[in-house]
Coordinates of C-alpha atoms in Angstrom, one line a residue:
M249 CA 73.9 -19.4 -30.6
L250 CA 70.9 -21.6 -33.2
D251 CA 72.0 -24.3 -30.3
N252 CA 70.2 -22.3 -27.2
R253 CA 67.7 -20.1 -29.6
R254 CA 65.9 -23.5 -30.1
F255 CA 66.3 -24.4 -26.7
V256 CA 64.4 -21.2 -25.3
I257 CA 61.6 -22.2 -28.0
I258 CA 61.0 -25.4 -27.3
T259 CA 60.6 -24.4 -23.8
F260 CA 58.8 -21.7 -24.6
F261 CA 55.9 -23.6 -25.9
G262 CA 56.6 -26.5 -23.9
L263 CA 55.4 -24.1 -21.2
I264 CA 52.7 -23.3 -22.5
G265 CA 52.2 -26.5 -23.0
T266 CA 52.4 -27.6 -19.9
A267 CA 49.5 -24.5 -18.6
Y268 CA 47.3 -26.2 -20.5
L269 CA 47.4 -29.1 -19.5
L270 CA 47.1 -28.3 -16.0
R271 CA 43.6 -26.0 -16.7
L272 CA 42.4 -29.1 -18.5
F273 CA 42.8 -31.2 -15.6
H274 CA 41.5 -28.4 -13.0
L275 CA 37.9 -28.0 -15.6
Q276 CA 37.7 -31.6 -15.8
V277 CA 39.2 -33.3 -12.7
L278 CA 38.9 -30.9 -10.0
D279 CA 36.1 -28.2 -10.8
D280 CA 32.5 -29.4 -10.5
S281 CA 31.0 -26.1 -11.6
Y282 CA 32.2 -27.3 -15.3
S283 CA 30.9 -30.7 -14.7
I284 CA 27.8 -29.3 -13.4
E285 CA 27.7 -27.4 -16.8
S286 CA 28.0 -30.0 -18.8
S287 CA 26.3 -32.0 -18.0
A288 CA 23.1 -29.7 -18.1
N289 CA 20.8 -32.1 -19.2
S290 CA 21.6 -34.7 -16.4
I291 CA 21.9 -32.5 -13.6
K292 CA 19.5 -29.9 -12.4
R293 CA 20.4 -27.6 -9.8
I294 CA 17.9 -26.4 -7.5
T295 CA 17.1 -22.6 -5.7
E296 CA 16.0 -23.5 -1.7
V297 CA 13.7 -20.9 -0.8
P298 CA 14.1 -19.7 3.4
F299 CA 11.7 -19.9 5.5
R300 CA 10.9 -16.3 6.9
G301 CA 11.8 -15.5 10.6
Q302 CA 9.1 -15.8 13.0
I303 CA 7.4 -13.2 15.3
Y304 CA 6.3 -13.5 18.2
D305 CA 4.6 -11.0 21.5
R306 CA 6.4 -10.4 24.8
N307 CA 5.8 -13.3 26.3
G308 CA 6.5 -15.9 23.3
K309 CA 3.7 -16.0 21.8
L310 CA 2.9 -16.5 18.2
M311 CA 2.0 -14.0 16.1
V312 CA 2.8 -15.4 12.6
Y313 CA 4.0 -18.0 11.0
N314 CA 4.8 -20.4 8.6
T315 CA 2.2 -22.7 6.7
P316 CA 4.0 -25.5 4.3
V317 CA 2.4 -25.5 0.8
Y318 CA 3.8 -25.7 -3.1
D319 CA 3.8 -24.1 -5.5
L320 CA 3.2 -25.3 -9.4
L321 CA 6.3 -23.8 -11.9
V322 CA 5.9 -24.6 -15.3
T323 CA 8.9 -24.2 -18.3
P324 CA 7.2 -22.7 -21.0
Y325 CA 8.6 -24.7 -23.9
K326 CA 9.0 -28.0 -22.7
A327 CA 5.0 -27.1 -21.7
K328 CA 2.4 -29.6 -22.7
V329 CA -0.9 -29.8 -22.6
Q330 CA -3.1 -32.1 -24.5
D331 CA -6.6 -31.1 -23.4
T332 CA -6.9 -27.8 -22.2
L333 CA -10.0 -28.1 -19.9
Q334 CA -9.3 -31.3 -18.4
F335 CA -6.4 -29.6 -17.4
C336 CA -8.4 -26.8 -16.2
R337 CA -11.0 -28.1 -13.5
L338 CA -7.7 -30.3 -12.6
L339 CA -7.0 -27.1 -10.9
N340 CA -10.0 -25.1 -10.8
I341 CA -9.0 -22.5 -12.8
E342 CA -10.9 -20.7 -16.0
R343 CA -9.5 -21.1 -19.1
H344 CA -8.8 -18.0 -19.0
T345 CA -6.5 -17.7 -15.7
F346 CA -4.7 -20.5 -17.9
D347 CA -4.5 -18.0 -21.3
S348 CA -2.9 -15.6 -19.1
L349 CA -0.9 -16.9 -17.0
M350 CA 0.8 -19.4 -19.9
T351 CA 1.6 -16.1 -21.4
A352 CA 3.2 -14.3 -18.5
A353 CA 5.2 -17.1 -18.8
A354 CA 6.8 -17.1 -22.0
S355 CA 7.3 -13.7 -21.7
Y356 CA 9.3 -13.5 -18.4
S357 CA 10.9 -16.7 -20.0
R358 CA 11.0 -19.7 -22.2
A359 CA 13.7 -21.8 -21.2
K360 CA 13.1 -21.2 -17.2
P361 CA 10.6 -22.4 -15.3
S362 CA 8.3 -19.5 -13.5
M363 CA 5.2 -19.1 -11.4
F364 CA 1.8 -20.9 -12.7
I365 CA 0.1 -21.3 -9.4
R366 CA 0.8 -19.6 -5.9
Q367 CA 0.4 -22.2 -2.6
L368 CA -1.6 -25.6 -3.4
S369 CA -2.7 -26.3 -0.2
R370 CA -1.1 -29.8 1.0
E371 CA -4.6 -31.5 0.5
D372 CA -4.6 -30.5 -3.0
F373 CA -0.8 -31.2 -3.9
A374 CA -1.2 -34.4 -3.0
R375 CA -4.5 -35.2 -5.3
I376 CA -2.8 -33.8 -8.5
Q377 CA 0.9 -34.8 -8.2
D378 CA 0.6 -38.6 -9.2
I379 CA -1.9 -36.7 -11.9
M380 CA 0.9 -34.2 -13.5
V381 CA 3.6 -36.4 -14.7
D382 CA 0.9 -36.2 -17.6
Y383 CA 2.2 -32.6 -18.8
P384 CA 5.7 -32.2 -19.1
G385 CA 7.3 -28.9 -18.3
F386 CA 5.1 -28.2 -15.0
E387 CA 6.5 -29.0 -12.2
F388 CA 6.3 -28.1 -7.9
A389 CA 8.3 -26.4 -5.3
K390 CA 8.0 -26.6 -1.6
S391 CA 6.7 -23.4 -0.9
S392 CA 5.5 -21.6 2.6
M393 CA 2.4 -19.2 3.1
R394 CA 2.7 -16.5 5.9
T395 CA -0.1 -17.2 8.4
Y396 CA -1.2 -14.7 11.4
T397 CA -3.0 -16.1 14.2
A398 CA -5.6 -14.0 15.1
P399 CA -7.3 -10.8 12.4
T400 CA -5.6 -8.1 14.6
M401 CA -2.3 -5.7 14.1
A402 CA -2.6 -6.0 10.4
N403 CA -0.8 -3.4 9.4
S404 CA 1.4 -3.1 11.6
L405 CA 2.7 -6.6 10.9
G406 CA 2.5 -5.7 7.6
Y407 CA 2.2 -8.5 4.2
V408 CA 4.6 -10.3 1.5
S409 CA 3.6 -10.0 -1.5
E410 CA 5.7 -11.1 -5.0
I411 CA 8.6 -9.1 -5.2
T412 CA 7.5 -6.5 -8.9
G413 CA 9.4 -5.5 -11.7
G414 CA 10.3 -2.2 -10.2
Q415 CA 11.9 -3.4 -6.8
L416 CA 13.7 -6.7 -8.5
K417 CA 15.5 -3.8 -10.5
K418 CA 16.6 -1.5 -6.9
Q419 CA 17.8 -4.7 -5.1
E420 CA 21.1 -4.3 -3.6
G421 CA 22.9 -7.6 -5.1
F422 CA 21.2 -9.7 -6.8
Y423 CA 20.0 -11.7 -4.0
Y424 CA 15.8 -12.1 -4.7
Q425 CA 14.4 -14.1 -8.4
Q426 CA 11.2 -13.4 -10.1
G427 CA 8.2 -14.4 -8.3
D428 CA 10.3 -14.1 -4.7
Y429 CA 7.9 -13.1 -2.1
Y430 CA 9.1 -10.1 -0.4
G431 CA 7.8 -7.1 2.6
Q432 CA 6.3 -4.9 1.2
S433 CA 4.3 -3.6 4.4
G434 CA 4.5 -3.5 7.9
L435 CA 7.2 -5.6 10.8
E436 CA 7.8 -7.6 7.3
S437 CA 8.9 -4.7 5.2
F438 CA 11.3 -3.2 7.9
Y439 CA 12.7 -6.1 8.8
E440 CA 13.6 -8.0 5.3
K441 CA 16.5 -8.7 5.6
E442 CA 16.5 -9.8 8.9
L443 CA 13.4 -12.8 8.4
R444 CA 14.1 -12.6 4.4
G445 CA 17.2 -15.9 5.9
R446 CA 19.4 -16.8 2.6
R447 CA 19.1 -18.9 -0.2
G448 CA 20.5 -22.9 0.0
V449 CA 21.4 -24.6 -3.5
K450 CA 21.1 -28.3 -4.6
F451 CA 22.0 -30.6 -7.2
V452 CA 20.1 -33.7 -8.4
M453 CA 20.3 -35.9 -10.9
Q454 CA 16.8 -36.4 -13.5
N455 CA 16.7 -38.0 -16.5
V456 CA 15.7 -37.3 -20.1
N457 CA 12.2 -36.9 -18.1
G458 CA 12.8 -35.0 -15.9
V459 CA 12.2 -37.3 -13.0
V460 CA 14.9 -36.6 -10.2
K461 CA 17.3 -40.0 -9.7
G462 CA 18.8 -38.4 -7.0
S463 CA 21.3 -36.3 -5.0
W464 CA 24.3 -34.9 -7.6
K465 CA 26.9 -36.9 -5.4
D466 CA 26.0 -36.6 -2.5
G467 CA 25.3 -33.4 -2.0
E468 CA 28.4 -32.6 -1.9
L469 CA 28.0 -28.9 -3.5
D470 CA 24.7 -28.4 -1.3
T471 CA 24.3 -25.0 0.8
M472 CA 22.1 -25.6 3.4
A473 CA 19.0 -22.3 3.3
V474 CA 18.8 -21.2 6.7
A475 CA 15.8 -19.8 8.1
G476 CA 15.3 -16.2 8.7
K477 CA 15.8 -14.8 12.0
N478 CA 12.9 -14.6 14.3
L479 CA 11.2 -11.6 15.5
Y480 CA 10.9 -10.8 19.1
T481 CA 8.1 -7.9 20.4
G482 CA 7.3 -5.9 23.0
I483 CA 3.3 -7.0 22.3
D484 CA 1.8 -8.0 24.4
F485 CA -0.8 -10.0 22.5
D486 CA -3.6 -10.9 24.8
L487 CA -3.7 -6.7 25.8
Q488 CA -3.5 -5.5 21.4
Q489 CA -6.4 -8.2 20.9
Y490 CA -9.4 -6.4 24.0
A491 CA -8.0 -2.9 22.4
D492 CA -9.0 -4.3 19.2
S493 CA -12.0 -5.6 20.5
L494 CA -12.4 -1.8 22.0
M495 CA -12.1 0.3 18.6
V496 CA -15.1 -2.2 16.7
N497 CA -17.4 0.1 15.1
K498 CA -15.4 2.9 15.7
V499 CA -12.0 5.1 13.9
G500 CA -9.3 5.9 15.6
S501 CA -5.6 4.4 16.3
V502 CA -4.4 3.1 20.0
V503 CA -1.5 3.0 21.2
A504 CA 0.1 1.8 24.1
I505 CA 4.6 2.1 24.9
E506 CA 6.3 1.5 28.2
P507 CA 8.1 4.3 29.1
S508 CA 11.2 2.2 31.2
T509 CA 11.6 0.8 27.6
G510 CA 10.1 2.0 24.6
Q511 CA 8.8 -0.8 23.5
I512 CA 5.3 -1.0 21.9
L513 CA 2.8 -3.1 24.2
A514 CA -0.3 -2.2 21.8
I515 CA -0.9 -0.7 18.5
V516 CA -4.8 -0.5 16.7
S517 CA -6.0 1.1 13.6
A518 CA -9.5 0.6 13.2
P519 CA -11.1 -0.4 11.2
N520 CA -8.4 -3.0 11.1
Y521 CA -8.7 -5.6 8.7
D522 CA -8.0 -9.6 8.9
P523 CA -4.2 -10.1 7.7
N524 CA -4.8 -13.8 6.5
K525 CA -6.6 -11.7 3.6
L526 CA -3.3 -11.2 1.7
A527 CA -1.8 -14.3 2.4
T528 CA -2.8 -16.6 0.2
R529 CA -3.5 -16.4 -3.0
H530 CA -6.4 -14.6 -4.2
F531 CA -4.0 -10.9 -3.2
S532 CA -5.2 -9.1 -5.7
E533 CA -9.0 -9.4 -4.6
N534 CA -8.1 -9.1 -1.7
Y535 CA -6.9 -6.1 -1.3
R536 CA -8.3 -4.6 -4.4
E537 CA -10.7 -5.3 -1.5
L538 CA -9.7 -3.2 0.6
A539 CA -8.3 -0.5 -1.6
E540 CA -11.6 0.1 -2.2
N541 CA -13.2 -0.4 1.2
P542 CA -14.3 3.8 2.0
Y543 CA -13.3 3.7 5.9
K544 CA -9.7 3.1 4.7
P545 CA -8.4 -0.5 6.7
L546 CA -5.0 0.0 5.1
F547 CA -4.2 2.8 5.9
N548 CA -2.2 2.9 9.8
R549 CA -3.5 5.4 11.5
P550 CA -1.1 4.8 14.0
V551 CA 1.8 5.8 12.1
M552 CA 0.6 8.1 9.4
A553 CA -2.6 9.7 10.1
S554 CA -2.4 13.4 11.3
Y555 CA -4.5 14.9 14.2
R556 CA -4.6 18.8 15.4
P557 CA -3.7 17.5 20.2
G558 CA -5.9 20.0 20.7
S559 CA -5.8 20.2 24.7
T560 CA -3.7 17.8 25.3
F561 CA -0.5 19.9 24.3
K562 CA -1.7 21.9 26.6
V563 CA 0.6 20.0 29.2
I564 CA 3.5 20.3 26.3
Q565 CA 3.4 24.8 27.0
A566 CA 2.7 24.0 30.6
L567 CA 6.0 21.9 30.8
A568 CA 7.6 24.4 28.5
A569 CA 6.8 27.7 30.1
L570 CA 7.8 26.0 33.8
Q571 CA 11.2 25.6 31.6
Q572 CA 11.5 28.8 30.4
G573 CA 10.6 31.0 33.1
A574 CA 7.7 32.3 32.0
I575 CA 4.8 30.5 34.4
S576 CA 5.8 29.0 37.6
S577 CA 3.5 26.5 39.7
N578 CA 1.0 29.0 41.1
T579 CA 0.7 31.9 38.7
A580 CA -2.6 32.7 38.2
F581 CA -4.2 34.5 35.3
S582 CA -7.4 36.8 35.1
H583 CA -9.4 35.8 31.3
A584 CA -10.4 39.5 30.5
G585 CA -9.9 39.6 26.7
V586 CA -9.1 36.5 26.1
P587 CA -11.3 35.3 22.6
M588 CA -11.1 32.2 24.1
K589 CA -14.3 30.3 26.6
C590 CA -13.2 28.0 30.1
H591 CA -14.9 25.1 30.4
G592 CA -16.7 25.3 34.0
G593 CA -16.2 28.8 35.2
G594 CA -13.0 30.3 35.6
H595 CA -9.1 27.6 36.7
G596 CA -6.5 29.9 36.5
N597 CA -5.1 30.1 39.5
S598 CA -2.6 28.2 39.5
V599 CA -0.8 25.4 36.5
P600 CA -2.5 21.9 38.3
Q601 CA -5.7 23.4 38.2
A602 CA -5.4 24.5 34.8
V603 CA -4.1 20.9 33.4
Q604 CA -7.4 19.6 35.2
H605 CA -9.6 21.5 33.8
S606 CA -8.0 22.3 31.1
C607 CA -8.3 26.2 31.3
N608 CA -8.4 27.5 26.8
P609 CA -8.2 31.0 28.7
Y610 CA -5.0 30.2 30.5
F611 CA -3.1 28.5 28.4
Y612 CA -3.8 31.3 26.2
R613 CA -1.7 33.4 29.0
V614 CA 1.1 31.1 29.3
F615 CA 2.0 30.4 25.6
Q616 CA 1.8 34.7 24.8
S617 CA 4.2 34.8 28.1
M618 CA 6.4 32.3 26.7
L619 CA 6.4 34.3 22.9
Y620 CA 6.9 37.6 24.5
N621 CA 8.6 37.2 27.9
N622 CA 7.0 40.1 29.3
D623 CA 8.3 42.3 25.9
L624 CA 5.8 44.4 24.6
S625 CA 7.5 47.1 23.1
N626 CA 8.2 45.4 19.5
T627 CA 5.4 43.0 19.5
Y628 CA 6.7 41.6 16.2
E629 CA 10.1 40.8 17.1
A630 CA 9.2 39.6 19.9
S631 CA 6.7 37.0 18.9
R632 CA 9.8 35.7 16.2
T633 CA 12.3 35.4 19.3
G634 CA 9.5 34.2 21.2
L635 CA 8.3 31.5 18.9
A636 CA 12.5 30.1 17.7
K637 CA 13.1 29.1 21.7
W638 CA 9.1 27.8 21.7
H639 CA 9.7 25.6 18.9
D640 CA 13.3 24.8 19.7
Q641 CA 12.1 23.1 23.4
V642 CA 8.8 22.0 21.8
A643 CA 10.5 20.1 18.9
K644 CA 12.8 17.4 22.4
F645 CA 9.2 16.1 22.3
G646 CA 9.4 14.8 18.8
I647 CA 7.0 16.9 17.7
G648 CA 7.0 18.2 13.7
E649 CA 10.2 15.3 13.3
R650 CA 10.0 11.2 12.6
L651 CA 10.5 9.4 16.2
G652 CA 12.0 7.1 13.8
V653 CA 9.7 3.7 15.1
D654 CA 10.9 0.4 13.8
L655 CA 7.2 1.3 10.6
P656 CA 7.3 2.6 7.2
S657 CA 6.0 5.5 5.6
E658 CA 5.8 7.7 8.8
Y659 CA 4.2 11.0 8.7
K660 CA 6.8 13.8 11.0
G661 CA 3.8 15.6 11.3
S662 CA 4.0 19.4 11.5
L663 CA 5.7 22.0 14.1
P664 CA 5.1 25.9 12.5
D665 CA 9.0 27.9 13.0
V666 CA 9.5 31.7 12.2
E667 CA 10.3 29.8 8.4
Y668 CA 7.0 29.1 7.5
Y669 CA 4.7 32.2 9.3
D670 CA 7.1 34.4 7.1
K671 CA 6.6 32.8 4.4
V672 CA 2.9 33.2 5.1
Y673 CA 2.6 37.0 6.7
G674 CA 5.8 38.2 5.3
V675 CA 8.8 39.0 7.4
K676 CA 7.8 40.9 10.7
R677 CA 4.3 41.2 9.8
W678 CA 2.5 38.9 12.1
K679 CA 3.1 38.6 15.9
F680 CA 1.3 36.4 18.7
S681 CA -2.3 37.2 17.1
N682 CA -2.4 35.5 14.5
V683 CA -1.5 32.6 15.8
Y684 CA -2.6 32.7 19.6
S685 CA -4.8 28.5 18.2
L686 CA -0.8 27.0 18.8
S687 CA -1.3 27.4 22.5
I688 CA -4.5 25.4 23.0
G689 CA -2.9 23.0 20.4
E690 CA -4.9 23.6 17.2
G691 CA -3.8 25.7 13.7
E692 CA -1.3 24.4 12.0
L693 CA 0.1 21.2 14.4
L694 CA -0.5 18.7 13.2
I695 CA 1.2 15.4 15.0
T696 CA 0.6 10.5 15.0
P697 CA -1.2 9.1 17.1
L698 CA 2.2 7.4 18.2
K699 CA 3.2 11.0 19.3
M700 CA 1.3 12.0 21.7
A701 CA 1.7 7.7 22.7
N702 CA 5.5 9.6 23.3
V703 CA 4.7 12.1 24.7
A704 CA 2.9 10.6 27.4
A705 CA 6.0 8.2 27.5
I706 CA 8.2 11.0 28.7
I707 CA 5.8 12.4 31.4
A708 CA 5.9 9.3 33.0
N709 CA 9.3 9.4 32.5
R710 CA 9.6 12.7 34.1
G711 CA 11.4 14.4 30.9
Y712 CA 12.9 11.7 28.7
Y713 CA 11.8 8.6 25.8
Y714 CA 13.4 5.7 24.2
T715 CA 12.4 5.9 20.3
P716 CA 9.0 4.1 20.3
H717 CA 9.5 0.4 19.0
I718 CA 7.8 -3.3 18.8
V719 CA 10.8 -5.5 17.3
S720 CA 13.0 -6.3 21.6
G721 CA 14.9 -8.3 20.0
I722 CA 16.0 -9.3 16.3
G723 CA 17.7 -13.1 17.2
K724 CA 17.4 -13.4 20.3
K725 CA 15.3 -11.6 23.3
D726 CA 15.7 -8.5 24.1
N727 CA 18.2 -7.5 20.9
P728 CA 16.1 -4.4 19.6
L729 CA 18.2 -2.2 17.0
P730 CA 21.0 0.2 18.7
E731 CA 19.7 3.3 18.3
Y732 CA 16.3 2.0 20.3
K733 CA 18.5 2.3 23.0
I734 CA 19.4 5.8 23.2
R735 CA 17.7 7.5 25.7
H736 CA 17.1 11.3 24.5
E737 CA 16.7 14.0 26.9
T738 CA 13.8 17.3 26.7
G739 CA 16.0 19.9 28.7
I740 CA 12.7 19.2 31.2
D741 CA 13.8 19.5 34.9
R742 CA 12.2 16.7 37.1
K743 CA 10.8 19.5 39.2
H744 CA 8.6 21.0 36.4
F745 CA 6.7 17.3 35.4
E746 CA 6.4 16.6 39.8
T747 CA 3.6 20.6 38.9
V748 CA 1.7 19.6 35.5
I749 CA 1.9 15.0 36.7
P750 CA -0.8 16.6 39.4
G751 CA -3.0 18.2 37.4
M752 CA -3.2 15.4 34.8
V753 CA -4.6 13.1 38.2
G754 CA -6.8 15.6 38.6
A755 CA -8.6 15.5 35.6
V756 CA -8.6 11.7 35.7
E757 CA -10.5 12.1 39.4
A758 CA -12.0 15.3 39.4
G759 CA -12.1 17.0 35.8
T760 CA -12.8 16.8 32.7
V761 CA -12.9 12.8 31.9
M762 CA -15.8 11.1 32.9
R763 CA -16.4 9.9 36.1
L764 CA -17.9 6.5 35.1
A765 CA -14.3 6.0 33.6
R766 CA -12.7 5.8 36.4
I767 CA -10.5 2.8 36.9
A768 CA -10.5 1.9 41.2
D769 CA -7.1 1.3 42.9
V770 CA -5.7 2.8 39.9
Q771 CA -4.1 6.4 40.1
I772 CA -3.7 7.3 36.6
A773 CA -2.3 10.3 35.2
G774 CA -4.2 11.6 31.7
K775 CA -5.5 14.5 30.1
T776 CA -8.1 15.1 27.6
G777 CA -8.7 17.1 24.0
T778 CA -10.3 17.1 21.1
S779 CA -9.4 17.9 18.1
Q780 CA -11.5 20.3 15.7
N781 CA -12.2 18.0 12.3
K782 CA -13.2 21.1 9.4
K783 CA -15.6 17.5 7.7
G784 CA -17.4 16.2 10.6
A785 CA -17.8 16.2 14.5
A786 CA -15.1 16.1 16.4
H787 CA -11.7 14.0 17.2
A788 CA -11.8 12.6 20.7
I789 CA -8.0 12.4 22.2
F790 CA -6.6 11.5 25.7
I791 CA -3.5 10.6 27.1
G792 CA -2.9 9.1 29.8
F793 CA -0.2 7.0 32.1
A794 CA -0.6 4.7 35.3
P795 CA -0.1 3.9 37.9
A796 CA 1.4 8.2 38.2
D797 CA 4.4 6.8 40.9
N798 CA 5.4 4.5 39.2
P799 CA 4.0 4.3 35.3
K800 CA 4.4 0.6 33.4
I801 CA 1.8 1.7 30.5
A802 CA 1.6 4.8 28.4
I803 CA -1.7 5.6 26.4
A804 CA -3.0 7.8 23.2
A805 CA -6.8 6.9 22.9
F806 CA -7.8 8.6 19.9
V807 CA -11.6 8.0 18.7
E808 CA -13.0 10.5 15.5
N809 CA -16.0 11.5 15.3
G810 CA -16.1 11.4 19.3
V811 CA -16.4 14.6 19.6
W812 CA -15.3 14.7 23.6
G813 CA -11.7 13.3 24.7
G814 CA -13.3 12.1 28.2
V815 CA -16.3 11.4 27.4
S816 CA -14.8 8.6 24.5
A817 CA -11.3 8.1 24.2
A818 CA -10.8 8.0 27.8
P819 CA -12.5 4.9 28.8
V820 CA -11.0 3.1 26.0
A821 CA -7.4 4.5 27.4
N822 CA -8.6 3.5 30.9
L823 CA -9.7 0.1 30.4
V824 CA -6.9 -0.8 28.1
I825 CA -4.1 0.1 31.5
E826 CA -6.5 -1.9 33.3
R827 CA -6.6 -5.3 31.6
Y828 CA -2.1 -4.6 31.5
L829 CA -1.8 -3.5 35.3
K830 CA -4.5 -6.4 36.7
G831 CA -4.8 -8.4 34.2
K832 CA -8.6 -8.9 33.8
T833 CA -11.3 -5.3 33.4
E834 CA -12.8 -5.3 37.0
N835 CA -15.2 -2.2 35.5
K836 CA -18.1 -4.0 33.4
A837 CA -19.9 -0.8 33.6
I838 CA -17.7 1.2 31.5
E839 CA -16.9 -2.0 29.1
N840 CA -20.3 -2.5 28.4
Y841 CA -20.7 1.2 27.9
I842 CA -17.9 1.7 25.1
L843 CA -18.1 -1.6 23.5
H844 CA -21.4 -0.2 22.1
K845 CA -20.6 2.8 21.0
N846 CA -20.5 3.4 17.8
Y847 CA -19.0 6.1 16.6
M848 CA -18.4 5.1 12.4
P849 CA -19.3 8.7 10.3
H850 CA -21.6 8.0 7.1
I851 CA -20.0 8.1 3.9
A852 CA -21.7 8.7 0.8
A853 CA -21.9 6.2 -2.0
P854 CA -20.0 7.7 -4.5
A855 CA -21.8 8.9 -7.2
P856 CA -22.7 6.7 -10.2
K857 CA -21.7 7.6 -13.7
K858 CA -24.4 8.1 -16.2
P859 CA -25.0 5.9 -18.8
E860 CA -22.5 6.1 -22.6
I861 CA -24.3 7.5 -24.9
K862 CA -23.7 6.2 -28.3
D863 CA -25.3 6.7 -32.0
S864 CA -24.1 6.3 -35.7
T865 CA -21.6 9.0 -35.7
K866 CA -19.9 9.5 -33.0
K867 CA -19.1 7.9 -28.6
K868 CA -19.8 10.8 -26.0
E869 CA -19.4 9.9 -22.3
L870 CA -21.3 12.7 -19.8
D871 CA -19.2 11.3 -16.6
T872 CA -15.9 12.9 -15.9
P873 CA -13.0 13.3 -13.9
L874 CA -14.8 16.9 -12.7
A875 CA -17.8 14.9 -11.8
E876 CA -16.7 12.7 -9.6
K877 CA -14.6 15.7 -7.4
K878 CA -17.5 17.5 -7.2
A879 CA -19.3 14.2 -5.3
K880 CA -19.4 14.9 -1.5
P881 CA -20.4 13.5 2.1
V882 CA -23.9 13.2 2.1
S883 CA -23.2 14.5 6.6
K884 CA -21.8 17.4 7.7
T885 CA -21.2 18.8 10.4
K886 CA -19.9 22.4 11.5
E887 CA -16.1 22.6 12.8
T888 CA -16.2 23.2 16.6
T889 CA -15.9 26.6 17.4
S890 CA -14.6 26.3 21.2
P891 CA -12.2 23.6 21.5
G892 CA -12.8 21.6 24.1
E893 CA -12.8 17.8 25.8

């Protein structure tokens, strides 16, 4: 019995000893990570940041690429600088900059390397590389800088900058580290995960002075960095730059779409800026300059600016009324009793004629017919029922909701419904007379230029659309996100578009578009509009597509303070259409006209602050936030009283 116990005890301790020996063998012989940890003083782990994916246009032209540069890193506890002024002269920085950079590095970590100076060019690197061996604690790391081939499309392409502390905390997983670049806006932000690639790691041997002596174990443990995926866009880069040139000295937007796919051909936000300004190590100063510009070049107008659609909305009204049966193609209306005037006389004999001449009284009656459905016995209840049906139909055009474009910060706009007016006026306390401004695209309606370009694409397609998107392929061509392959139907019968489109063709050829803006041999279907603006001159709008019978391009042009859509916005849109379809500009007269037009609004300089008064007893500032709020622009004009073209 005693021998059995002794055998069990010996066996137990033998097994434990064997387990420890096996574990020790694994750690010291098989497991390289232990070997690396135990050799911390001689083996260095280097993280390799991959190149971001490049961005191309629809024809394979490079729009955004990477330029190799070098970053200078510092490890504070190792850093030794004997002559600070000489060091500053070497790097071309000020002494206070040196102090602030060292303080920031020490606050991050005294033992870990962190960013000291970003984006040294190859020339700067070559100039100081040998000298930097005299400054322990400083080391170079290969990096890259986003580079843009032309000063165009800045807001849509976006920019990258150092990741913020808040973004580090919110990240999923632990991919990003302090000092990493991160897509902050535009495509760079929307497709960040696809563009960033995958990190690599390599292990190198170094001596006590930190000099690299070669790779560890011939690179057996190294992992290669994988570059980010390239983005292929539907943008026509030449067309984009041409559209930019037409919007010089103007504030507004141009959005052109390929109707059959939803791919965006050009997307202009004016005024524009050179995206290279936010790609250098002088990011902070350049960003501040752009942010303080009173014309707001950082504001991405195609997806963020909101306008009343004005008379361009009449095409939606006509289609919705035709679908509901409230009118027919030949319905005529009298102007009697209508609180709106028609442009150039009576044009209320048919839908095409009303669209061609943008007849306000006609669409007043169209909207009234939809809301009341010929039931005037209870105007309050009829208005509620009619508006609900109208709202549901208009919403199918993408009005009042986000379309889902592949850009961040898309504004959904405003499409008022029954609940909205119940809150404003009270339940059963409003009727058509309270909301009739919606009939001509005014009132509480708010849209973005992207939405109106999409409306043009819907009409071009005779009733459907694909969500507008810039990127047509990720990693390879013709590989967009799945949601951009879905066809969205508006529920409007095709025959009704064949009623409205002749009126749009008439608007361009013999209606509200100036004669000079017509394009030879290209039949354009379009609609002009004027959007009321309480802060100055009205905004000019034009939507259209071409060729009318086989559309290849749909477009919306917005020119702030341009007043008349047929005079200010239509020439811009039609020149873009001509350039896209013909590959050249033949209508030099209208091109010269629009290139020399300046619609930039006057913006008064901010009111100067009053001087600070000091005395021996107290300190008092005379300038206050209230005083700043009261500062108003010098230039003011009355709001447009009769929305027109």
